[in-house]
Amino acid sequence: MTISENNAFPIAWNPNEQITESGLTKRELFAAMALQGLLANANNISWELQITRAVEVSEALIAALSKPF
């Protein structure tokens, strides 16, 4: 199950001090990856519309990954 607000790449810098870096959320990572693909072939569509589409795609991916197999 994918929870959108979980961290995509959490890491511990120093295990003895329990300092962690949370990184991007899964929602942010999926949106960035979708935006990268959309902008690679933008076809003169405004970047505002591309951003909206990227967020919609990330939400759809999270919803699909949250469903049980």
Coordinates of C-alpha atoms in Angstrom, one line a residue:
M1 CA 0.0 0.0 0.0
T2 CA 1.3 3.4 -0.9
I3 CA 0.7 6.3 1.5
S4 CA 1.3 9.6 -0.3
E5 CA 2.7 11.5 2.6
N6 CA 5.3 8.7 3.4
N7 CA 8.9 9.7 2.6
A8 CA 10.2 8.4 -0.7
F9 CA 13.9 8.2 0.4
P10 CA 14.3 8.6 4.2
I11 CA 17.8 8.1 5.4
A12 CA 19.7 8.2 8.7
W13 CA 22.8 10.4 8.5
N14 CA 24.2 9.1 11.8
P15 CA 22.5 6.0 13.3
N16 CA 24.0 6.9 16.8
E17 CA 22.3 10.3 16.9
Q18 CA 19.1 9.2 15.2
I19 CA 19.3 12.2 12.8
T20 CA 17.3 11.5 9.7
E21 CA 16.6 13.3 6.4
S22 CA 13.1 12.8 5.3
G23 CA 13.5 13.9 1.7
L24 CA 10.5 14.1 -0.7
T25 CA 7.1 12.7 0.0
K26 CA 6.0 10.0 -2.4
R27 CA 3.4 12.5 -3.8
E28 CA 6.2 15.1 -4.5
L29 CA 8.4 12.5 -6.1
F30 CA 5.7 11.1 -8.3
A31 CA 4.6 14.7 -9.4
A32 CA 8.2 15.6 -10.2
M33 CA 8.7 12.5 -12.3
A34 CA 5.4 13.1 -14.1
L35 CA 6.2 16.8 -14.7
Q36 CA 9.6 15.8 -16.1
G37 CA 7.9 13.5 -18.7
L38 CA 5.2 16.0 -19.5
L39 CA 7.7 18.8 -20.1
A40 CA 9.9 16.6 -22.3
N41 CA 7.1 16.8 -24.9
A42 CA 5.2 20.0 -23.9
N43 CA 3.8 20.8 -27.3
N44 CA 3.5 24.5 -26.5
I45 CA 1.2 23.8 -23.6
S46 CA 1.6 26.2 -20.7
W47 CA 3.7 25.1 -17.8
E48 CA 0.8 25.9 -15.4
L49 CA -1.3 23.3 -17.2
Q50 CA 1.6 20.8 -17.2
I51 CA 2.0 21.2 -13.4
T52 CA -1.7 20.6 -12.9
R53 CA -1.5 17.5 -15.0
A54 CA 1.6 16.2 -13.2
V55 CA -0.2 16.5 -9.8
E56 CA -3.3 14.7 -11.3
V57 CA -1.1 11.9 -12.6
S58 CA 0.7 11.6 -9.2
E59 CA -2.6 11.4 -7.4
A60 CA -3.9 8.7 -9.8
L61 CA -0.7 6.7 -9.3
I62 CA -1.0 6.9 -5.5
A63 CA -4.7 5.8 -5.7
A64 CA -3.8 2.9 -8.0
L65 CA -0.9 1.8 -5.7
S66 CA -3.1 2.1 -2.6
K67 CA -5.6 -0.5 -3.9
P68 CA -5.0 -4.1 -2.7
F69 CA -3.7 -6.5 -5.2

